[in-house]
């Protein structure tokens, strides 16, 4: 067994995990220190606060991960770290820490792309899943449909041309006064609403599978304005339900369409928005209709975590692709080829 | 000062392109307007004037960089104030070699340079109707 210690700090979670890899993935520990409470009053992640909190948390979180795995640094075979994409100041904390650790311990350093790590979370939850498959990674900062050709080879099939889905949820929650983070808040508000109360627009592009969520966002805001102007009470549950349906409808439809076009047998979800119940349900139903297998990690592996980073890092370890000490954080980086 | 009317996303995009055509290296555009008013669409138009496509929301990363015939630095200042702006080292972009587009610029208005072009987008008179005012160097 290969024990990978992984560090993840691309946004507002400081995470460390130890995963025993080889013949499956055994998550020995998966520690996440969330900063959500700190960012809530700003309605989103504040980069400077995020970076400072990562610095304060990273050592403790790593020690906790080792302790829970009943290991010391000597028992680690390699150090994996998320180096892109994300908030550059936040990423730098994890990258700097992991580099020093690898150097001091004389262990290989494994550089991991955050989106690929999200996809790899599926290997933990579903050991039977093997490439090729098509995965939707949907979160606060990302919307990518990727073809996993192999464990370390990906093609991007679709991206968002404006807002990420989680960002759309955050912005609509802000307008509806539901608080941050927007995903769970909108989902909760939608429980007692009708999904067909309003038909919000779905955007399609000629010849591309890309997403656009700014149109649906504007349409929701227009609806709210129209009620406000007429001094009518805003039907919050109906708006939340119809908005959530519009977003999940497009995401699941496009995921399945990409899979059919790519000719694969399986689809998967990943990223924070993959915790959304409706997205899971619609994707599962559509997968079944199209004769595809459907996979989705549990919520703890959908949110940012380091167990997924360890798993993606393991494939680099196997390929002996070790990062050097000049590894740097990169804010914007497409998925590797 | 210029007052313009936009009746569609396309209009807003083209107003952005018109602004882009008069910008030079070191130019700064401050874009203000509520959520869903078209700030990112206008920004896409500005970038298009320099042949740059693929512009998307900077909300998550706070700044997106695009490099073409001109470098475009696209900011979302919703979650920061002047202190956060300075702490993040964003000042360096303002006096650099490219064009800065700053959404929610009202939050950092006090520290933007004198040559800043201010764009205010407001709603009214129908779902797609926007009044766009532009003031600053060249307008």
mmCIF file with all atom_site columns, C-alpha atoms in Angstrom, chain A residues 11 42 44-48 52 86-87 140-142 161-163 167 171 174-175 217-218 221-222 225-226, chain B residues 34-36 40-41 44 55-57 59-62 64 76 78-80 84 87-88 104 123 127-128 130:
data_model
loop_
_atom_site.group_PDB
_atom_site.id
_atom_site.type_symbol
_atom_site.label_atom_id
_atom_site.label_alt_id
_atom_site.label_comp_id
_atom_site.label_asym_id
_atom_site.label_entity_id
_atom_site.label_seq_id
_atom_site.pdbx_PDB_ins_code
_atom_site.Cartn_x
_atom_site.Cartn_y
_atom_site.Cartn_z
_atom_site.occupancy
_atom_site.B_iso_or_equiv
_atom_site.pdbx_formal_charge
_atom_site.auth_seq_id
_atom_site.auth_comp_id
_atom_site.auth_asym_id
_atom_site.auth_atom_id
_atom_site.pdbx_PDB_model_num
ATOM 1  C CA . UNK A 1 11  ? -10.696 28.091 -1.710  1.00 0.00 ? 11  UNK A CA 1
ATOM 2  C CA . UNK A 1 42  ? -19.392 38.984 3.362   1.00 0.00 ? 42  UNK A CA 1
ATOM 3  C CA . UNK A 1 44  ? -18.756 34.965 -0.265  1.00 0.00 ? 44  UNK A CA 1
ATOM 4  C CA . UNK A 1 45  ? -15.130 34.012 0.148   1.00 0.00 ? 45  UNK A CA 1
ATOM 5  C CA . UNK A 1 46  ? -12.813 36.926 0.901   1.00 0.00 ? 46  UNK A CA 1
ATOM 6  C CA . UNK A 1 47  ? -9.391  35.963 -0.494  1.00 0.00 ? 47  UNK A CA 1
ATOM 7  C CA . UNK A 1 48  ? -7.229  37.765 2.050   1.00 0.00 ? 48  UNK A CA 1
ATOM 8  C CA . UNK A 1 52  ? -4.627  34.004 6.480   1.00 0.00 ? 52  UNK A CA 1
ATOM 9  C CA . UNK A 1 86  ? -8.363  28.486 -7.348  1.00 0.00 ? 86  UNK A CA 1
ATOM 10 C CA . UNK A 1 87  ? -7.634  31.620 -5.367  1.00 0.00 ? 87  UNK A CA 1
ATOM 11 C CA . UNK A 1 140 ? -18.866 27.680 -6.712  1.00 0.00 ? 140 UNK A CA 1
ATOM 12 C CA . UNK A 1 141 ? -16.071 28.449 -9.104  1.00 0.00 ? 141 UNK A CA 1
ATOM 13 C CA . UNK A 1 142 ? -16.298 25.797 -11.791 1.00 0.00 ? 142 UNK A CA 1
ATOM 14 C CA . UNK A 1 161 ? -19.181 31.011 -20.524 1.00 0.00 ? 161 UNK A CA 1
ATOM 15 C CA . UNK A 1 162 ? -20.105 33.271 -17.616 1.00 0.00 ? 162 UNK A CA 1
ATOM 16 C CA . UNK A 1 163 ? -21.081 32.215 -14.078 1.00 0.00 ? 163 UNK A CA 1
ATOM 17 C CA . UNK A 1 167 ? -22.002 31.194 -8.074  1.00 0.00 ? 167 UNK A CA 1
ATOM 18 C CA . UNK A 1 171 ? -26.132 35.342 -6.268  1.00 0.00 ? 171 UNK A CA 1
ATOM 19 C CA . UNK A 1 174 ? -28.248 36.985 -2.085  1.00 0.00 ? 174 UNK A CA 1
ATOM 20 C CA . UNK A 1 175 ? -31.145 38.604 -3.985  1.00 0.00 ? 175 UNK A CA 1
ATOM 21 C CA . UNK A 1 217 ? -29.860 34.799 -13.099 1.00 0.00 ? 217 UNK A CA 1
ATOM 22 C CA . UNK A 1 218 ? -31.134 37.963 -14.804 1.00 0.00 ? 218 UNK A CA 1
ATOM 23 C CA . UNK A 1 221 ? -33.993 39.014 -10.772 1.00 0.00 ? 221 UNK A CA 1
ATOM 24 C CA . UNK A 1 222 ? -36.469 40.460 -13.302 1.00 0.00 ? 222 UNK A CA 1
ATOM 25 C CA . UNK A 1 225 ? -38.405 43.111 -9.525  1.00 0.00 ? 225 UNK A CA 1
ATOM 26 C CA . UNK A 1 226 ? -41.772 42.709 -11.206 1.00 0.00 ? 226 UNK A CA 1
ATOM 27 C CA . UNK B 2 34  ? -26.914 45.805 -9.496  1.00 0.00 ? 34  UNK B CA 1
ATOM 28 C CA . UNK B 2 35  ? -26.841 42.011 -9.855  1.00 0.00 ? 35  UNK B CA 1
ATOM 29 C CA . UNK B 2 36  ? -27.978 40.863 -13.292 1.00 0.00 ? 36  UNK B CA 1
ATOM 30 C CA . UNK B 2 40  ? -20.127 41.010 -17.271 1.00 0.00 ? 40  UNK B CA 1
ATOM 31 C CA . UNK B 2 41  ? -21.809 41.351 -20.681 1.00 0.00 ? 41  UNK B CA 1
ATOM 32 C CA . UNK B 2 44  ? -17.159 40.915 -22.628 1.00 0.00 ? 44  UNK B CA 1
ATOM 33 C CA . UNK B 2 55  ? -14.368 36.245 -20.885 1.00 0.00 ? 55  UNK B CA 1
ATOM 34 C CA . UNK B 2 56  ? -16.339 34.818 -17.971 1.00 0.00 ? 56  UNK B CA 1
ATOM 35 C CA . UNK B 2 57  ? -17.392 35.899 -14.495 1.00 0.00 ? 57  UNK B CA 1
ATOM 36 C CA . UNK B 2 59  ? -16.629 36.421 -9.082  1.00 0.00 ? 59  UNK B CA 1
ATOM 37 C CA . UNK B 2 60  ? -14.849 33.312 -7.819  1.00 0.00 ? 60  UNK B CA 1
ATOM 38 C CA . UNK B 2 61  ? -11.213 34.242 -8.433  1.00 0.00 ? 61  UNK B CA 1
ATOM 39 C CA . UNK B 2 62  ? -11.731 38.033 -8.084  1.00 0.00 ? 62  UNK B CA 1
ATOM 40 C CA . UNK B 2 64  ? -9.253  36.946 -14.436 1.00 0.00 ? 64  UNK B CA 1
ATOM 41 C CA . UNK B 2 76  ? -15.070 41.569 -9.264  1.00 0.00 ? 76  UNK B CA 1
ATOM 42 C CA . UNK B 2 78  ? -18.096 42.828 -4.642  1.00 0.00 ? 78  UNK B CA 1
ATOM 43 C CA . UNK B 2 79  ? -16.402 41.138 -1.689  1.00 0.00 ? 79  UNK B CA 1
ATOM 44 C CA . UNK B 2 80  ? -13.532 43.547 -1.134  1.00 0.00 ? 80  UNK B CA 1
ATOM 45 C CA . UNK B 2 84  ? -8.645  44.348 0.513   1.00 0.00 ? 84  UNK B CA 1
ATOM 46 C CA . UNK B 2 87  ? -3.731  43.948 0.361   1.00 0.00 ? 87  UNK B CA 1
ATOM 47 C CA . UNK B 2 88  ? -4.329  41.733 -2.661  1.00 0.00 ? 88  UNK B CA 1
ATOM 48 C CA . UNK B 2 104 ? -18.718 46.527 -8.387  1.00 0.00 ? 104 UNK B CA 1
ATOM 49 C CA . UNK B 2 123 ? -32.637 49.093 -14.857 1.00 0.00 ? 123 UNK B CA 1
ATOM 50 C CA . UNK B 2 127 ? -36.993 43.566 -18.183 1.00 0.00 ? 127 UNK B CA 1
ATOM 51 C CA . UNK B 2 128 ? -34.269 44.162 -20.752 1.00 0.00 ? 128 UNK B CA 1
ATOM 52 C CA . UNK B 2 130 ? -31.024 49.562 -19.236 1.00 0.00 ? 130 UNK B CA 1
#
